[in-house]
């Protein structure tokens, strides 16, 4: 009777346990506790939330390990942290710290313009962003145990998250009606391994857990993403850039559980204070958009 | 037979799928009225602090306590924590527990995610419910940031333990608890075991003797 650790089963198993939950960006122990009190199923430890990364500019890197450890000490729920796309040494460092999940994230400045991290090399699970089914399946082929839409982080504008979720989920629906020979051509067209395309068609969903991220700012946004068919929601700047973070965080948690019940959604949406001001993606020059990072 | 799965957060869909494979009518439970007419309830894996918070916010704590007094309940991982009378390493300020199992659980007993593991677990208690087509021998158990039971009261039966002595499956009357996730394993025996508890309790209530669930032999 021997224990086996670091298998894909235990990696994707943690993602399964996060489903129906809200993962919140936090920058210190106090925010982490507010998130845990509000019912977050995990927190993302960061030095700066995406809205600040956007406004301050410069190279965005993995957070100071001291910051991450402080947050790990503050809460009992899983702690995630971000590494730059392709920066496998930042990932080795986070694994050594004992973080529960790594986000190989386009929100940080990419370290490699051709290669993502070979995530099979790690015992810690990875979540990666995607804009469409091809990207999602390429990340899964590289070992990602969880997928999220990229959306457009730090904007408070949900339009890109909706676009990406509709693209992924719409393509899966299309896939289910395809003849086998069409599926080969489709795999080639989207640049994804045929075996994963076939598996997705058979399952009628992505082979791993699929969350929404990038622009979710209100309980209604969160419920919208759930009704579109994602398994849970990341909220980045939307909580701690708002007028009353504790209240908004709790309301978004309730909205994700009761996403099909408009009466509860109406109740939890009342009196939340100012939402984050936000910035429309449409008004943003192409160069400022970050969803295009990664491929 | 109708069994509910608490659907506040976590891996509730997997339990529903397993129950339906066994031909059981399975429904999601989010609000107190969803408990009406159920013969049993599963509290799935997920984050126990999230589920506890949502249960408290939507008035589910007392209805769930009344339910587990009368009818079979099974908690997996986070569900086991919620059903324990006492939990160690809770979040700062503690968390609401439903109680029912006279045990002490240690949350995240095995460490963080990198310590999560799979193991073949001897579970002789399952022999009574195994059906043709079920795997033989040990149960392939998946532990995700799992708790373990560190103390058990006199009425608690230990169903499985690891070689180091950590207790990972218990039963007390009609309440079942597992530290691992049978809903993630390709094996229906624990779900069969629970449905047998539920049908035993149903028979007992037909015979007018509630609260004495037993396993058919």
Coordinates of C-alpha atoms in Angstrom, one line a residue:
Chain A
X1 CA 0.0 0.0 0.0
X2 CA 2.0 3.0 -1.3
X3 CA 1.2 6.6 -1.8
X4 CA 1.6 8.1 -5.3
X5 CA 1.8 11.9 -5.4
X6 CA 1.8 14.5 -8.2
X7 CA -0.3 12.4 -10.6
X8 CA -2.6 14.0 -13.1
X9 CA -5.5 12.6 -11.2
X10 CA -4.6 14.4 -8.0
X11 CA -3.8 17.6 -9.9
X12 CA -7.2 17.7 -11.8
X13 CA -8.8 16.4 -8.6
X14 CA -8.0 19.7 -6.8
X15 CA -9.5 21.6 -9.8
X16 CA -12.6 19.5 -9.4
X17 CA -12.9 20.5 -5.7
X18 CA -12.8 24.2 -6.7
X19 CA -15.8 23.9 -9.0
X20 CA -18.8 26.1 -8.2
X21 CA -16.5 28.4 -6.4
X22 CA -14.8 31.8 -6.6
X23 CA -11.1 32.3 -6.7
X24 CA -10.1 35.8 -5.6
X25 CA -6.9 37.9 -6.3
X26 CA -5.4 39.1 -3.0
X27 CA -2.2 41.1 -2.3
X28 CA -1.8 40.6 1.4
X29 CA -2.8 38.6 4.5
X30 CA -5.6 40.9 5.4
X31 CA -7.2 40.7 2.0
X32 CA -6.7 36.9 2.0
X33 CA -8.7 36.6 5.2
X34 CA -11.5 38.8 3.9
X35 CA -11.7 36.5 0.9
X36 CA -11.8 33.4 3.0
X37 CA -14.4 34.9 5.3
X38 CA -16.5 35.7 2.2
X39 CA -16.4 32.1 1.1
X40 CA -13.7 32.1 -1.6
X41 CA -12.7 28.5 -2.5
X42 CA -9.1 29.7 -3.1
X43 CA -7.0 32.8 -3.3
X44 CA -4.5 34.0 -5.9
X45 CA -1.5 35.6 -4.2
X46 CA -0.2 38.6 -6.1
X47 CA 1.9 41.7 -5.5
X48 CA -0.4 43.9 -7.7
X49 CA -3.8 43.2 -9.0
X50 CA -4.1 43.3 -12.8
X51 CA -5.7 46.8 -12.8
X52 CA -2.6 48.1 -11.1
X53 CA -0.2 46.2 -13.3
X54 CA -2.0 47.9 -16.2
X55 CA -1.8 51.4 -14.8
X56 CA 1.7 51.2 -13.4
X57 CA 3.2 49.4 -16.5
X58 CA 6.7 47.9 -16.5
X59 CA 7.7 44.2 -16.4
X60 CA 5.3 42.2 -14.3
X61 CA 6.9 39.1 -12.7
X62 CA 6.2 36.4 -10.1
X63 CA 5.5 37.9 -6.7
X64 CA 8.0 38.1 -3.9
X65 CA 8.0 34.7 -2.1
X66 CA 7.7 36.5 1.2
X67 CA 4.4 37.9 0.1
X68 CA 3.1 34.5 -1.0
X69 CA 4.2 32.8 2.2
X70 CA 2.5 35.5 4.3
X71 CA -0.7 34.7 2.4
X72 CA -0.3 31.0 2.7
X73 CA 0.1 31.4 6.5
X74 CA -3.0 33.6 6.8
X75 CA -5.6 31.2 5.3
X76 CA -6.5 27.5 5.2
X77 CA -8.0 27.5 1.7
X78 CA -5.8 26.7 -1.3
X79 CA -3.3 29.4 -2.4
X80 CA -2.5 29.9 -6.1
X81 CA 0.2 32.2 -7.5
X82 CA 1.2 33.4 -11.0
X83 CA 4.3 32.8 -13.1
X84 CA 5.2 34.4 -16.4
X85 CA 4.4 32.3 -19.5
X86 CA 7.3 30.0 -20.2
X87 CA 9.2 30.9 -17.0
X88 CA 9.7 27.4 -15.6
X89 CA 12.1 28.5 -13.0
X90 CA 9.5 30.8 -11.4
X91 CA 7.3 27.7 -11.4
X92 CA 10.0 25.6 -9.7
X93 CA 10.3 28.3 -7.0
X94 CA 6.5 28.4 -6.4
X95 CA 6.5 24.6 -6.2
X96 CA 9.3 24.7 -3.7
X97 CA 7.3 27.2 -1.6
X98 CA 4.4 24.7 -1.6
X99 CA 1.7 26.8 -3.4
X100 CA -1.3 24.7 -4.2
X101 CA -1.8 25.8 -7.9
X102 CA 0.3 27.7 -10.4
X103 CA -1.3 30.1 -12.9
X104 CA 0.9 30.4 -16.0
X105 CA -0.6 33.8 -16.7
X106 CA -0.7 36.3 -19.6
X107 CA -1.3 39.0 -16.9
X108 CA 2.4 38.9 -16.2
X109 CA 5.0 39.8 -18.9
X110 CA 5.7 36.6 -21.0
X111 CA 9.3 35.2 -20.5
X112 CA 9.2 33.1 -23.6
X113 CA 7.5 34.0 -26.9
X114 CA 7.4 30.5 -28.3
X115 CA 7.1 28.0 -25.5
X116 CA 4.8 27.5 -22.6
X117 CA 6.0 25.6 -19.5
X118 CA 6.1 21.8 -19.8
X119 CA 3.7 21.3 -17.0
X120 CA 4.1 17.5 -16.9
X121 CA 7.5 18.2 -15.1
X122 CA 5.7 19.4 -12.0
X123 CA 3.9 17.9 -9.1
X124 CA 1.9 21.1 -8.5
X125 CA -1.1 21.6 -10.8
X126 CA -1.3 24.4 -13.4
X127 CA -4.1 26.6 -14.6
X128 CA -3.7 28.4 -18.0
X129 CA -5.7 30.9 -19.9
X130 CA -7.3 30.5 -23.3
X131 CA -9.3 32.4 -25.8
X132 CA -10.5 29.4 -27.8
X133 CA -10.7 25.7 -27.9
X134 CA -7.4 25.3 -29.7
X135 CA -5.5 27.2 -27.1
X136 CA -7.3 25.3 -24.3
X137 CA -6.4 21.9 -25.7
X138 CA -2.7 22.9 -26.4
X139 CA -2.4 23.9 -22.7
X140 CA -4.0 20.6 -21.7
X141 CA -1.5 18.8 -23.9
X142 CA 1.3 20.6 -22.1
X143 CA -0.1 19.3 -18.8
X144 CA -2.5 22.0 -17.6
X145 CA -4.9 20.5 -15.0
X146 CA -7.4 23.4 -15.3
X147 CA -8.3 26.0 -17.9
X148 CA -9.7 29.5 -17.6
X149 CA -10.8 32.0 -20.2
X150 CA -8.4 34.9 -20.5
X151 CA -11.0 37.6 -20.8
X152 CA -9.3 41.0 -20.5
X153 CA -7.8 41.2 -17.0
X154 CA -7.9 44.4 -14.9
X155 CA -10.7 46.1 -17.0
X156 CA -13.9 45.2 -15.1
X157 CA -15.3 44.7 -18.6
X158 CA -16.8 41.2 -19.0
X159 CA -17.1 41.3 -22.8
X160 CA -13.8 39.4 -23.6
X161 CA -14.5 36.7 -21.0
X162 CA -17.9 36.2 -22.6
X163 CA -16.3 36.1 -26.1
X164 CA -13.8 33.5 -25.0
X165 CA -16.2 31.3 -23.1
X166 CA -18.7 31.4 -26.1
X167 CA -15.9 30.5 -28.4
X168 CA -14.7 27.5 -26.4
X169 CA -18.2 26.2 -25.5
X170 CA -19.6 26.9 -29.0
X171 CA -16.8 24.9 -30.6
X172 CA -17.4 22.0 -28.3
X173 CA -21.1 22.0 -29.3
X174 CA -20.0 22.1 -32.9
X175 CA -17.5 19.3 -32.4
X176 CA -20.2 17.0 -31.0
X177 CA -22.1 17.1 -34.4
X178 CA -19.0 16.3 -36.5
X179 CA -18.3 13.1 -38.5
X180 CA -15.0 11.5 -37.5
X181 CA -13.2 12.6 -40.7
X182 CA -14.3 16.2 -40.0
X183 CA -12.8 16.0 -36.6
X184 CA -9.4 15.3 -38.0
X185 CA -9.6 18.4 -40.2
X186 CA -10.9 20.4 -37.3
X187 CA -8.0 19.3 -35.0
X188 CA -5.6 20.5 -37.7
X189 CA -7.5 23.8 -38.2
X190 CA -7.5 24.7 -34.5
X191 CA -3.9 23.4 -33.9
X192 CA -4.8 20.9 -31.2
X193 CA -3.9 17.2 -30.7
X194 CA -6.5 15.0 -32.4
X195 CA -6.7 12.7 -29.3
X196 CA -7.8 15.6 -27.1
X197 CA -10.2 16.9 -29.7
X198 CA -11.8 13.4 -29.8
X199 CA -11.9 13.2 -26.0
X200 CA -13.6 16.6 -25.8
X201 CA -16.2 15.5 -28.4
X202 CA -16.9 12.3 -26.4
X203 CA -17.2 14.1 -23.1
X204 CA -19.1 17.1 -24.4
X205 CA -16.9 19.4 -22.4
X206 CA -13.2 20.2 -21.9
X207 CA -11.3 17.3 -20.4
X208 CA -10.4 19.5 -17.4
X209 CA -12.2 22.0 -15.2
X210 CA -12.9 25.3 -17.0
X211 CA -13.3 28.6 -15.1
X212 CA -14.1 32.1 -16.3
X213 CA -11.6 35.0 -15.7
X214 CA -10.8 38.5 -16.9
X215 CA -13.3 41.3 -16.3
X216 CA -15.8 39.8 -13.9
X217 CA -16.8 42.6 -11.5
X218 CA -20.3 42.0 -10.3
X219 CA -22.5 39.1 -9.0
X220 CA -24.4 39.3 -12.3
X221 CA -21.2 39.0 -14.3
X222 CA -20.3 35.9 -12.3
X223 CA -23.7 34.3 -12.8
X224 CA -23.6 35.2 -16.5
X225 CA -20.4 33.2 -16.9
X226 CA -21.9 30.3 -14.9
X227 CA -25.0 30.2 -17.1
X228 CA -22.9 30.2 -20.2
X229 CA -21.5 27.0 -18.9
X230 CA -18.2 27.5 -17.0
X231 CA -17.4 25.6 -13.8
X232 CA -16.5 28.6 -11.6
X233 CA -15.1 32.1 -11.6
X234 CA -11.8 34.0 -11.0
X235 CA -12.3 37.6 -9.8
X236 CA -9.2 39.7 -10.0
X237 CA -9.3 43.5 -9.5
X238 CA -13.1 43.4 -9.3
X239 CA -13.2 42.9 -5.5
X240 CA -10.4 44.8 -3.9
X241 CA -10.7 47.7 -6.4
X242 CA -14.4 48.2 -5.4
X243 CA -16.0 50.3 -2.7
X244 CA -16.8 47.4 -0.3
X245 CA -14.6 44.4 -0.9
X246 CA -16.0 42.1 1.8
X247 CA -19.6 42.6 0.8
X248 CA -18.9 42.3 -2.9
X249 CA -16.8 39.2 -2.4
X250 CA -19.6 37.5 -0.4
X251 CA -22.2 38.5 -3.0
X252 CA -20.2 37.0 -5.9
X253 CA -19.7 33.8 -3.9
X254 CA -23.5 33.5 -3.4
X255 CA -24.1 34.4 -7.0
X256 CA -21.9 31.6 -8.3
X257 CA -23.8 29.0 -6.1
X258 CA -27.2 30.3 -7.0
X259 CA -26.5 31.4 -10.5
X260 CA -29.8 30.0 -11.9
X261 CA -32.0 31.8 -9.3
X262 CA -32.7 35.5 -10.4
X263 CA -34.4 36.2 -7.1
X264 CA -31.3 35.4 -5.1
X265 CA -29.2 37.2 -7.6
X266 CA -31.4 40.3 -7.2
X267 CA -31.1 40.1 -3.4
X268 CA -27.3 39.7 -3.3
X269 CA -26.7 42.5 -5.9
X270 CA -28.3 45.1 -3.6
X271 CA -26.2 47.8 -1.9
X272 CA -22.8 46.6 -2.8
X273 CA -21.2 50.0 -2.9
X274 CA -19.2 51.3 -5.9
X275 CA -18.0 48.6 -8.3
X276 CA -14.5 49.0 -9.7
X277 CA -14.5 51.9 -12.2
X278 CA -13.3 49.8 -15.0
X279 CA -12.3 50.5 -18.5
X280 CA -14.0 49.3 -21.7
X281 CA -11.9 47.0 -23.7
X282 CA -13.3 48.6 -26.9
X283 CA -11.6 51.9 -26.0
X284 CA -8.2 50.2 -25.5
X285 CA -5.5 50.2 -28.1
X286 CA -4.5 46.7 -29.3
X287 CA -1.0 47.1 -27.7
X288 CA -2.5 47.4 -24.2
X289 CA -4.6 44.3 -24.5
X290 CA -3.1 41.3 -22.7
X291 CA -5.3 38.4 -23.9
X292 CA -3.1 38.1 -27.0
X293 CA -0.2 37.0 -25.0
X294 CA 0.3 33.2 -25.2
X295 CA -0.7 31.2 -28.3
Chain B
X1 CA -35.0 6.0 -3.4
X2 CA -34.1 9.7 -3.7
X3 CA -30.7 11.1 -2.6
X4 CA -29.7 14.7 -2.5
X5 CA -26.2 16.1 -3.0
X6 CA -25.3 19.3 -1.3
X7 CA -24.5 21.6 -4.3
X8 CA -23.2 24.8 -2.6
X9 CA -19.7 24.3 -4.0
X10 CA -17.3 21.5 -5.0
X11 CA -17.6 18.2 -6.8
X12 CA -21.3 17.6 -6.5
X13 CA -21.8 16.6 -10.2
X14 CA -19.5 13.6 -9.8
X15 CA -21.6 12.2 -6.9
X16 CA -24.8 12.8 -8.9
X17 CA -23.3 10.9 -11.8
X18 CA -22.3 8.0 -9.7
X19 CA -25.7 7.8 -8.0
X20 CA -27.5 7.8 -11.4
X21 CA -25.2 5.0 -12.6
X22 CA -26.7 3.0 -9.7
X23 CA -30.2 3.9 -10.8
X24 CA -30.8 6.3 -7.9
X25 CA -32.9 9.5 -8.3
X26 CA -30.3 12.1 -7.5
X27 CA -30.9 15.9 -7.0
X28 CA -28.9 19.0 -6.1
X29 CA -29.5 20.7 -2.8
X30 CA -28.9 24.4 -2.4
X31 CA -31.7 25.7 -0.2
X32 CA -33.5 24.2 2.9
X33 CA -36.7 23.3 0.9
X34 CA -34.5 21.1 -1.4
X35 CA -34.2 18.6 1.5
X36 CA -37.9 17.8 1.4
X37 CA -38.6 14.2 0.4
X38 CA -35.0 13.1 0.3
X39 CA -34.1 9.7 1.8
X40 CA -30.4 10.5 2.1
X41 CA -27.8 13.2 1.5
X42 CA -24.2 13.4 0.3
X43 CA -22.0 16.3 1.3
X44 CA -19.3 16.4 -1.4
X45 CA -15.7 17.4 -1.5
X46 CA -14.9 21.1 -2.0
X47 CA -13.8 23.8 0.4
X48 CA -15.4 23.2 3.8
X49 CA -15.1 26.9 4.8
X50 CA -17.0 27.9 1.6
X51 CA -19.7 25.3 2.1
X52 CA -20.1 26.2 5.8
X53 CA -20.4 29.9 5.0
X54 CA -23.0 29.4 2.3
X55 CA -24.9 26.9 4.5
X56 CA -25.1 29.5 7.2
X57 CA -26.0 32.3 4.9
X58 CA -29.0 30.4 3.4
X59 CA -30.4 29.0 6.6
X60 CA -29.3 25.4 5.9
X61 CA -27.4 24.6 9.1
X62 CA -30.3 23.7 11.3
X63 CA -32.2 21.9 8.6
X64 CA -29.1 19.9 7.8
X65 CA -28.6 19.0 11.4
X66 CA -32.2 17.8 11.7
X67 CA -31.8 15.8 8.5
X68 CA -28.7 14.0 9.7
X69 CA -30.5 13.1 13.0
X70 CA -33.1 11.2 11.0
X71 CA -31.7 10.1 7.7
X72 CA -28.4 8.8 6.3
X73 CA -25.8 11.3 5.4
X74 CA -22.4 10.7 3.8
X75 CA -19.6 13.3 3.8
X76 CA -16.5 13.1 1.5
X77 CA -13.4 15.2 2.4
X78 CA -14.9 18.6 3.1
X79 CA -18.2 16.8 3.9
X80 CA -16.4 14.7 6.5
X81 CA -15.0 17.8 8.1
X82 CA -18.5 19.4 8.3
X83 CA -20.0 16.2 9.9
X84 CA -17.3 16.0 12.6
X85 CA -18.1 17.1 16.1
X86 CA -14.7 18.7 16.3
X87 CA -12.1 19.9 13.7
X88 CA -8.5 21.0 14.2
X89 CA -6.7 23.5 12.1
X90 CA -9.8 25.5 11.2
X91 CA -9.6 28.9 9.6
X92 CA -9.0 31.8 11.9
X93 CA -12.2 32.4 13.9
X94 CA -13.4 28.8 13.4
X95 CA -16.1 27.6 11.0
X96 CA -19.6 26.3 11.3
X97 CA -19.8 22.5 11.6
X98 CA -22.9 20.4 11.3
X99 CA -21.5 17.6 13.6
X100 CA -23.0 14.2 14.0
X101 CA -19.9 12.1 13.9
X102 CA -18.2 11.7 17.3
X103 CA -14.8 12.2 15.9
X104 CA -12.0 14.8 15.8
X105 CA -10.8 15.6 12.2
X106 CA -7.5 17.3 11.4
X107 CA -8.0 19.5 8.3
X108 CA -5.3 19.2 5.6
X109 CA -3.7 16.5 7.8
X110 CA -1.5 15.3 4.9
X111 CA -0.2 18.8 4.0
X112 CA -0.6 21.0 1.0
X113 CA -1.6 20.0 -2.6
X114 CA 1.9 18.7 -3.5
X115 CA 1.3 16.0 -0.8
X116 CA -2.1 15.0 -2.3
X117 CA -1.9 11.3 -3.3
X118 CA -3.5 8.1 -4.6
X119 CA -3.4 4.8 -2.7
X120 CA -4.9 1.3 -2.8
X121 CA -6.9 1.1 0.4
X122 CA -8.0 -2.1 2.0
X123 CA -11.7 -1.7 2.7
X124 CA -13.2 -5.1 3.9
X125 CA -16.4 -3.3 4.8
X126 CA -17.2 -3.0 1.1
X127 CA -17.2 -6.8 0.6
X128 CA -20.9 -6.9 1.8
X129 CA -22.1 -4.6 -1.0
X130 CA -19.8 -5.6 -3.9
X131 CA -21.8 -6.4 -7.1
X132 CA -20.8 -8.3 -10.2
X133 CA -18.4 -6.1 -12.3
X134 CA -17.1 -4.2 -9.3
X135 CA -13.3 -4.3 -8.7
X136 CA -12.0 -6.9 -6.3
X137 CA -9.9 -6.1 -3.3
X138 CA -8.6 -2.7 -2.2
X139 CA -10.4 0.6 -3.1
X140 CA -8.3 3.0 -5.2
X141 CA -8.6 6.1 -3.0
X142 CA -7.8 9.7 -4.1
X143 CA -6.8 12.1 -1.3
X144 CA -6.8 15.8 -2.2
X145 CA -5.5 18.1 0.5
X146 CA -7.4 15.6 2.6
X147 CA -8.3 15.6 6.3
X148 CA -7.8 12.5 8.6
X149 CA -9.7 11.4 11.7
X150 CA -7.4 11.6 14.7
X151 CA -9.9 10.5 17.5
X152 CA -13.0 8.4 17.4
X153 CA -15.7 8.0 20.0
X154 CA -16.9 4.5 21.2
X155 CA -19.9 4.3 18.8
X156 CA -17.7 5.0 15.7
X157 CA -16.8 2.1 13.5
X158 CA -13.5 2.6 11.6
X159 CA -13.9 1.4 8.0
X160 CA -10.4 2.2 6.6
X161 CA -7.0 3.4 7.8
X162 CA -3.7 4.0 6.2
X163 CA -0.6 2.0 7.2
X164 CA 0.6 4.8 9.5
X165 CA -2.7 4.5 11.4
X166 CA -4.4 7.6 10.0
X167 CA -8.2 6.9 10.0
X168 CA -9.8 7.8 6.7
X169 CA -13.2 6.2 6.6
X170 CA -15.7 5.9 9.5
X171 CA -19.4 5.1 10.1
X172 CA -21.5 6.0 13.1
X173 CA -25.1 4.6 12.7
X174 CA -26.4 6.1 9.5
X175 CA -23.6 8.7 9.1
X176 CA -20.7 7.8 6.8
X177 CA -17.5 9.8 6.4
X178 CA -14.6 9.4 4.0
X179 CA -11.5 11.6 3.9
X180 CA -10.9 10.7 0.3
X181 CA -13.1 11.1 -2.9
X182 CA -14.9 7.9 -4.1
X183 CA -16.7 10.2 -6.5
X184 CA -13.4 10.6 -8.4
X185 CA -12.5 6.9 -8.5
X186 CA -13.7 4.5 -11.1
X187 CA -15.3 2.3 -8.5
X188 CA -19.0 2.3 -7.4
X189 CA -18.6 0.3 -4.2
X190 CA -18.7 3.2 -1.7
X191 CA -21.8 4.6 -3.4
X192 CA -23.3 1.2 -3.2
X193 CA -22.4 1.0 0.5
X194 CA -24.2 4.4 1.1
X195 CA -27.3 3.5 -0.9
X196 CA -27.5 0.3 1.1
X197 CA -27.4 2.4 4.3
X198 CA -30.3 4.5 2.8
X199 CA -32.4 1.5 1.8
X200 CA -31.7 -0.1 5.3
X201 CA -33.0 3.1 6.9
X202 CA -36.0 3.2 4.6
X203 CA -36.9 -0.4 5.6
X204 CA -36.5 0.4 9.3
X205 CA -38.8 3.5 9.0
X206 CA -41.4 1.3 7.2
X207 CA -41.1 -1.1 10.2
X208 CA -41.5 1.9 12.6
X209 CA -38.0 1.9 14.0
X210 CA -36.3 5.1 12.8
X211 CA -32.7 6.0 13.5
X212 CA -31.3 2.5 13.5
X213 CA -29.9 2.3 10.0
X214 CA -28.1 -1.0 9.2
X215 CA -26.5 -2.6 6.3
X216 CA -28.2 -5.5 4.7
X217 CA -26.1 -8.7 5.0

